């Protein structure tokens, strides 16, 4: 009796059943997808070699500027005007929100993105069904202190996001940028490359070295060796870094802006209340709008033009649809 | 045949709470980094007798930390006078390490030599204590570094665990070997290992022969209210208690346990086959019909008058010797210049040190400031002051820079060598001056707009300005760094981030005497709003 059962089982194993075929197909598919030559992470191919069509598609973008109201209201209105966060964040996607947390300075110091802005954005992402919302910055000051005292750690945690460290070299991956002239190789934080959606949330402020820090400059916070930038020319490196990956969405906090003494701010810094928020999927036009807000001309800032020439975005206001919202 | 002793359990409980609590505090400290709150890492170190005495005696001004130290000392001394030297078996890190060492050796080797009771030589610790105090007043912590139990035990641990803490608790790890603490870690670790090896063979060797803190605690535990006693009617003279006593203080042949050396490990209590050893009130008679006088007499053959007078006279002499020291002190500024060599004057010291001389006389080189420093800029090094003060903390700006909104090193310092001051005051404390080597600067040399130094400067002491080039007699268009010395606090952010290679173009010259920068007037706190609606 028992032998018969075993024999039958053996025979069944030799048979090519539907199940075996399906299983084999599944394995083949999985092996193929796991192979490094398959561009499984589609963005790597797309963003490092963007075709002109794709660029123009993106360039027909929208610039939203919201003035007045509270931090949360501005974020809500801007995202609404852009067509809702669902345009970028799908159900189950991993979202990286990258604010500026460079300094161990309280929110009043306007050196870091305001925690209320970050919190609202994280909440939007989670409402849209994001699987995980992660937040980090490669801080200048000691990172735990900066995370905590900027108020961002608490804001992110209460909104359901996750703070991760960014100050250890082993978190960074080496990336090659073939199109770059100076920044040919750069160590980028792994999460910046792996996240499905990147939302860049800079704060607008004066910067002693680069003139102004906003959308493009904020991406220096996902790079390991910033000394290289300083050594080989800030403007070129800042512009060329975006060839690695352009953030899907840029939301600029211009609530209180630091007019002098940036980026850290010192006891003599001058601040100005703007109560503004600028948002677009194009970081370059965000920087142009930000430059006007700070009282500078975009031509003064070398990296804006260089980035536009590389096709990362446009620096011409007329090419985009500007939607101004006053609350 | 082991007897369950609740006292042994209590001691082990205290010990593990202390050890695990401290480890937890150091590991979890970075998560609690805040601009102005209490720091958990500092609490265990507060209850160390050696640093607390230094804090109490050598602090220049009455500050909050001194009161805390005084209260901690009072608690420990009072408890020692009542219960005996429980501190040595549960709160002293050196004692705990020696116990571990002995325990391991007893587990591994069968024939660890048995302990034997012997007559103590009390003078060595006292002479050491006097020399240590004298050395600290002369600005040398050499003896303290190698003979004070807290310093001896914790420095190698702090320094060798620092990379692990940096890696796992701070998630930032300076991977280059230059930043590792070198010679002082090696020497301290070898010394500690040697002492632990002795402990593995001979029990608490360090405590019996060398420990100056033990010498002080002996004074308080000569006649405690409770102590361990052998009941002669139950003792069978098996001498198990003697052979196991790590302090060599049990004399079963005379039914005597010397309370001033007994560290209350309670090992003998749990090992005694007849239960003859018990923790009892000192003036409680043991034998039926025995008078109090008789029970005291048994112990008096060691704590006799002559021996007490000898110890007392050594103590008095050393106190007089120490107290005379300030009168022989010359101008402090003068000495500081004599004591530091040419290359050493560039080293800056942690904030709150006040002056090189003050730091040298109060710092015991335990390394706690190094392990709690969030940026890792503080580093003990023999290079800072040489052999007179082998473990003096200096600021190594290649590891990081002194954080503007941080005063953790001041708060944790167990000896008060770094004076605690409000954060607002610390932000105006000048510990060094920034110096620019113009020819190395990237802006001057390569003509590229760098400005990393000005970017990181927290006080606005470095600005980028167009200056006239005197050598060429014309103005350059590129703005370059200009240092405003009156605003510079010497935090070293500029030096750390300067990307010039191979050597940085900007460096900090440490100050011998830390000073206040001239009051920075706050800018207009009102926030002017912009008139225009949308500027684009």
mmCIF file with all atom_site columns, N, CA and C in Angstrom, chain A residues 160-197:
data_model
loop_
_atom_site.group_PDB
_atom_site.id
_atom_site.type_symbol
_atom_site.label_atom_id
_atom_site.label_alt_id
_atom_site.label_comp_id
_atom_site.label_asym_id
_atom_site.label_entity_id
_atom_site.label_seq_id
_atom_site.pdbx_PDB_ins_code
_atom_site.Cartn_x
_atom_site.Cartn_y
_atom_site.Cartn_z
_atom_site.occupancy
_atom_site.B_iso_or_equiv
_atom_site.pdbx_formal_charge
_atom_site.auth_seq_id
_atom_site.auth_comp_id
_atom_site.auth_asym_id
_atom_site.auth_atom_id
_atom_site.pdbx_PDB_model_num
ATOM 1   N N  . UNK A 1 160 ? 4.221  59.968 11.747  1.00 0.00 ? 160 UNK A N  1
ATOM 2   C CA . UNK A 1 160 ? 4.285  58.576 11.288  1.00 0.00 ? 160 UNK A CA 1
ATOM 3   C C  . UNK A 1 160 ? 5.434  58.286 10.365  1.00 0.00 ? 160 UNK A C  1
ATOM 4   N N  . UNK A 1 161 ? 6.345  59.232 10.206  1.00 0.00 ? 161 UNK A N  1
ATOM 5   C CA . UNK A 1 161 ? 7.514  59.018 9.361   1.00 0.00 ? 161 UNK A CA 1
ATOM 6   C C  . UNK A 1 161 ? 8.654  58.423 10.160  1.00 0.00 ? 161 UNK A C  1
ATOM 7   N N  . UNK A 1 162 ? 9.797  58.275 9.500   1.00 0.00 ? 162 UNK A N  1
ATOM 8   C CA . UNK A 1 162 ? 10.937 57.634 10.145  1.00 0.00 ? 162 UNK A CA 1
ATOM 9   C C  . UNK A 1 162 ? 12.187 58.463 9.876   1.00 0.00 ? 162 UNK A C  1
ATOM 10  N N  . UNK A 1 163 ? 12.908 58.775 10.969  1.00 0.00 ? 163 UNK A N  1
ATOM 11  C CA . UNK A 1 163 ? 14.172 59.509 10.808  1.00 0.00 ? 163 UNK A CA 1
ATOM 12  C C  . UNK A 1 163 ? 15.302 58.498 10.706  1.00 0.00 ? 163 UNK A C  1
ATOM 13  N N  . UNK A 1 164 ? 16.164 58.659 9.727   1.00 0.00 ? 164 UNK A N  1
ATOM 14  C CA . UNK A 1 164 ? 17.309 57.749 9.622   1.00 0.00 ? 164 UNK A CA 1
ATOM 15  C C  . UNK A 1 164 ? 18.588 58.576 9.604   1.00 0.00 ? 164 UNK A C  1
ATOM 16  N N  . UNK A 1 165 ? 19.710 57.977 10.037  1.00 0.00 ? 165 UNK A N  1
ATOM 17  C CA . UNK A 1 165 ? 20.952 58.747 10.064  1.00 0.00 ? 165 UNK A CA 1
ATOM 18  C C  . UNK A 1 165 ? 21.522 58.980 8.678   1.00 0.00 ? 165 UNK A C  1
ATOM 19  N N  . UNK A 1 166 ? 22.347 60.006 8.578   1.00 0.00 ? 166 UNK A N  1
ATOM 20  C CA . UNK A 1 166 ? 22.970 60.308 7.295   1.00 0.00 ? 166 UNK A CA 1
ATOM 21  C C  . UNK A 1 166 ? 24.433 60.686 7.424   1.00 0.00 ? 166 UNK A C  1
ATOM 22  N N  . UNK A 1 167 ? 25.008 60.443 8.612   1.00 0.00 ? 167 UNK A N  1
ATOM 23  C CA . UNK A 1 167 ? 26.368 60.928 8.834   1.00 0.00 ? 167 UNK A CA 1
ATOM 24  C C  . UNK A 1 167 ? 27.406 59.816 8.925   1.00 0.00 ? 167 UNK A C  1
ATOM 25  N N  . UNK A 1 168 ? 27.148 58.684 8.288   1.00 0.00 ? 168 UNK A N  1
ATOM 26  C CA . UNK A 1 168 ? 28.120 57.608 8.327   1.00 0.00 ? 168 UNK A CA 1
ATOM 27  C C  . UNK A 1 168 ? 28.430 57.194 6.901   1.00 0.00 ? 168 UNK A C  1
ATOM 28  N N  . UNK A 1 169 ? 29.715 57.046 6.618   1.00 0.00 ? 169 UNK A N  1
ATOM 29  C CA . UNK A 1 169 ? 30.108 56.869 5.217   1.00 0.00 ? 169 UNK A CA 1
ATOM 30  C C  . UNK A 1 169 ? 29.542 55.585 4.617   1.00 0.00 ? 169 UNK A C  1
ATOM 31  N N  . UNK A 1 170 ? 29.339 54.557 5.463   1.00 0.00 ? 170 UNK A N  1
ATOM 32  C CA . UNK A 1 170 ? 28.900 53.281 4.891   1.00 0.00 ? 170 UNK A CA 1
ATOM 33  C C  . UNK A 1 170 ? 27.448 53.313 4.403   1.00 0.00 ? 170 UNK A C  1
ATOM 34  N N  . UNK A 1 171 ? 26.735 54.412 4.682   1.00 0.00 ? 171 UNK A N  1
ATOM 35  C CA . UNK A 1 171 ? 25.373 54.530 4.165   1.00 0.00 ? 171 UNK A CA 1
ATOM 36  C C  . UNK A 1 171 ? 25.361 55.021 2.722   1.00 0.00 ? 171 UNK A C  1
ATOM 37  N N  . UNK A 1 172 ? 26.526 55.388 2.221   1.00 0.00 ? 172 UNK A N  1
ATOM 38  C CA . UNK A 1 172 ? 26.576 56.057 0.923   1.00 0.00 ? 172 UNK A CA 1
ATOM 39  C C  . UNK A 1 172 ? 27.055 55.109 -0.172  1.00 0.00 ? 172 UNK A C  1
ATOM 40  N N  . UNK A 1 173 ? 26.481 55.284 -1.348  1.00 0.00 ? 173 UNK A N  1
ATOM 41  C CA . UNK A 1 173 ? 26.845 54.445 -2.491  1.00 0.00 ? 173 UNK A CA 1
ATOM 42  C C  . UNK A 1 173 ? 27.562 55.296 -3.520  1.00 0.00 ? 173 UNK A C  1
ATOM 43  N N  . UNK A 1 174 ? 28.529 54.673 -4.162  1.00 0.00 ? 174 UNK A N  1
ATOM 44  C CA . UNK A 1 174 ? 29.276 55.392 -5.184  1.00 0.00 ? 174 UNK A CA 1
ATOM 45  C C  . UNK A 1 174 ? 28.477 55.397 -6.488  1.00 0.00 ? 174 UNK A C  1
ATOM 46  N N  . UNK A 1 175 ? 28.317 56.559 -7.086  1.00 0.00 ? 175 UNK A N  1
ATOM 47  C CA . UNK A 1 175 ? 27.587 56.661 -8.355  1.00 0.00 ? 175 UNK A CA 1
ATOM 48  C C  . UNK A 1 175 ? 28.488 57.363 -9.368  1.00 0.00 ? 175 UNK A C  1
ATOM 49  N N  . UNK A 1 176 ? 28.388 56.928 -10.591 1.00 0.00 ? 176 UNK A N  1
ATOM 50  C CA . UNK A 1 176 ? 29.130 57.582 -11.674 1.00 0.00 ? 176 UNK A CA 1
ATOM 51  C C  . UNK A 1 176 ? 28.183 58.493 -12.443 1.00 0.00 ? 176 UNK A C  1
ATOM 52  N N  . UNK A 1 177 ? 28.675 59.655 -12.809 1.00 0.00 ? 177 UNK A N  1
ATOM 53  C CA . UNK A 1 177 ? 27.860 60.566 -13.617 1.00 0.00 ? 177 UNK A CA 1
ATOM 54  C C  . UNK A 1 177 ? 28.593 60.773 -14.934 1.00 0.00 ? 177 UNK A C  1
ATOM 55  N N  . UNK A 1 178 ? 28.213 60.032 -15.968 1.00 0.00 ? 178 UNK A N  1
ATOM 56  C CA . UNK A 1 178 ? 28.977 60.102 -17.225 1.00 0.00 ? 178 UNK A CA 1
ATOM 57  C C  . UNK A 1 178 ? 28.918 61.470 -17.891 1.00 0.00 ? 178 UNK A C  1
ATOM 58  N N  . UNK A 1 179 ? 27.797 62.165 -17.741 1.00 0.00 ? 179 UNK A N  1
ATOM 59  C CA . UNK A 1 179 ? 27.652 63.432 -18.468 1.00 0.00 ? 179 UNK A CA 1
ATOM 60  C C  . UNK A 1 179 ? 28.339 64.591 -17.772 1.00 0.00 ? 179 UNK A C  1
ATOM 61  N N  . UNK A 1 180 ? 28.806 64.386 -16.560 1.00 0.00 ? 180 UNK A N  1
ATOM 62  C CA . UNK A 1 180 ? 29.355 65.504 -15.801 1.00 0.00 ? 180 UNK A CA 1
ATOM 63  C C  . UNK A 1 180 ? 30.766 65.825 -16.257 1.00 0.00 ? 180 UNK A C  1
ATOM 64  N N  . UNK A 1 181 ? 31.136 67.086 -16.100 1.00 0.00 ? 181 UNK A N  1
ATOM 65  C CA . UNK A 1 181 ? 32.493 67.488 -16.454 1.00 0.00 ? 181 UNK A CA 1
ATOM 66  C C  . UNK A 1 181 ? 33.399 67.468 -15.227 1.00 0.00 ? 181 UNK A C  1
ATOM 67  N N  . UNK A 1 182 ? 32.852 67.772 -14.070 1.00 0.00 ? 182 UNK A N  1
ATOM 68  C CA . UNK A 1 182 ? 33.670 67.848 -12.851 1.00 0.00 ? 182 UNK A CA 1
ATOM 69  C C  . UNK A 1 182 ? 33.310 66.740 -11.864 1.00 0.00 ? 182 UNK A C  1
ATOM 70  N N  . UNK A 1 183 ? 32.019 66.662 -11.558 1.00 0.00 ? 183 UNK A N  1
ATOM 71  C CA . UNK A 1 183 ? 31.558 65.699 -10.553 1.00 0.00 ? 183 UNK A CA 1
ATOM 72  C C  . UNK A 1 183 ? 31.309 64.358 -11.233 1.00 0.00 ? 183 UNK A C  1
ATOM 73  N N  . UNK A 1 184 ? 32.411 63.705 -11.621 1.00 0.00 ? 184 UNK A N  1
ATOM 74  C CA . UNK A 1 184 ? 32.250 62.479 -12.400 1.00 0.00 ? 184 UNK A CA 1
ATOM 75  C C  . UNK A 1 184 ? 31.817 61.310 -11.534 1.00 0.00 ? 184 UNK A C  1
ATOM 76  N N  . UNK A 1 185 ? 32.168 61.401 -10.254 1.00 0.00 ? 185 UNK A N  1
ATOM 77  C CA . UNK A 1 185 ? 31.829 60.312 -9.359  1.00 0.00 ? 185 UNK A CA 1
ATOM 78  C C  . UNK A 1 185 ? 31.423 60.922 -8.032  1.00 0.00 ? 185 UNK A C  1
ATOM 79  N N  . UNK A 1 186 ? 30.376 60.381 -7.450  1.00 0.00 ? 186 UNK A N  1
ATOM 80  C CA . UNK A 1 186 ? 29.893 60.990 -6.212  1.00 0.00 ? 186 UNK A CA 1
ATOM 81  C C  . UNK A 1 186 ? 29.308 59.892 -5.336  1.00 0.00 ? 186 UNK A C  1
ATOM 82  N N  . UNK A 1 187 ? 29.500 60.068 -4.027  1.00 0.00 ? 187 UNK A N  1
ATOM 83  C CA . UNK A 1 187 ? 28.931 59.102 -3.092  1.00 0.00 ? 187 UNK A CA 1
ATOM 84  C C  . UNK A 1 187 ? 27.585 59.618 -2.614  1.00 0.00 ? 187 UNK A C  1
ATOM 85  N N  . UNK A 1 188 ? 26.530 58.908 -2.948  1.00 0.00 ? 188 UNK A N  1
ATOM 86  C CA . UNK A 1 188 ? 25.169 59.351 -2.669  1.00 0.00 ? 188 UNK A CA 1
ATOM 87  C C  . UNK A 1 188 ? 24.562 58.450 -1.609  1.00 0.00 ? 188 UNK A C  1
ATOM 88  N N  . UNK A 1 189 ? 23.765 59.029 -0.744  1.00 0.00 ? 189 UNK A N  1
ATOM 89  C CA . UNK A 1 189 ? 23.072 58.241 0.278   1.00 0.00 ? 189 UNK A CA 1
ATOM 90  C C  . UNK A 1 189 ? 22.189 57.187 -0.396  1.00 0.00 ? 189 UNK A C  1
ATOM 91  N N  . UNK A 1 190 ? 22.269 55.972 0.086   1.00 0.00 ? 190 UNK A N  1
ATOM 92  C CA . UNK A 1 190 ? 21.538 54.877 -0.536  1.00 0.00 ? 190 UNK A CA 1
ATOM 93  C C  . UNK A 1 190 ? 20.047 55.131 -0.623  1.00 0.00 ? 190 UNK A C  1
ATOM 94  N N  . UNK A 1 191 ? 19.483 55.756 0.388   1.00 0.00 ? 191 UNK A N  1
ATOM 95  C CA . UNK A 1 191 ? 18.038 55.971 0.390   1.00 0.00 ? 191 UNK A CA 1
ATOM 96  C C  . UNK A 1 191 ? 17.611 56.939 -0.703  1.00 0.00 ? 191 UNK A C  1
ATOM 97  N N  . UNK A 1 192 ? 18.500 57.875 -1.052  1.00 0.00 ? 192 UNK A N  1
ATOM 98  C CA . UNK A 1 192 ? 18.155 58.815 -2.115  1.00 0.00 ? 192 UNK A CA 1
ATOM 99  C C  . UNK A 1 192 ? 18.001 58.067 -3.433  1.00 0.00 ? 192 UNK A C  1
ATOM 100 N N  . UNK A 1 193 ? 18.835 57.041 -3.628  1.00 0.00 ? 193 UNK A N  1
ATOM 101 C CA . UNK A 1 193 ? 18.737 56.269 -4.862  1.00 0.00 ? 193 UNK A CA 1
ATOM 102 C C  . UNK A 1 193 ? 17.594 55.254 -4.812  1.00 0.00 ? 193 UNK A C  1
ATOM 103 N N  . UNK A 1 194 ? 17.319 54.709 -3.630  1.00 0.00 ? 194 UNK A N  1
ATOM 104 C CA . UNK A 1 194 ? 16.385 53.591 -3.554  1.00 0.00 ? 194 UNK A CA 1
ATOM 105 C C  . UNK A 1 194 ? 14.931 53.994 -3.357  1.00 0.00 ? 194 UNK A C  1
ATOM 106 N N  . UNK A 1 195 ? 14.693 55.205 -2.872  1.00 0.00 ? 195 UNK A N  1
ATOM 107 C CA . UNK A 1 195 ? 13.311 55.598 -2.609  1.00 0.00 ? 195 UNK A CA 1
ATOM 108 C C  . UNK A 1 195 ? 12.529 55.702 -3.923  1.00 0.00 ? 195 UNK A C  1
ATOM 109 N N  . UNK A 1 196 ? 11.240 55.373 -3.863  1.00 0.00 ? 196 UNK A N  1
ATOM 110 C CA . UNK A 1 196 ? 10.408 55.487 -5.066  1.00 0.00 ? 196 UNK A CA 1
ATOM 111 C C  . UNK A 1 196 ? 10.166 56.945 -5.424  1.00 0.00 ? 196 UNK A C  1
ATOM 112 N N  . UNK A 1 197 ? 9.954  57.735 -4.397  1.00 0.00 ? 197 UNK A N  1
ATOM 113 C CA . UNK A 1 197 ? 9.646  59.151 -4.606  1.00 0.00 ? 197 UNK A CA 1
ATOM 114 C C  . UNK A 1 197 ? 10.580 59.969 -3.720  1.00 0.00 ? 197 UNK A C  1
#
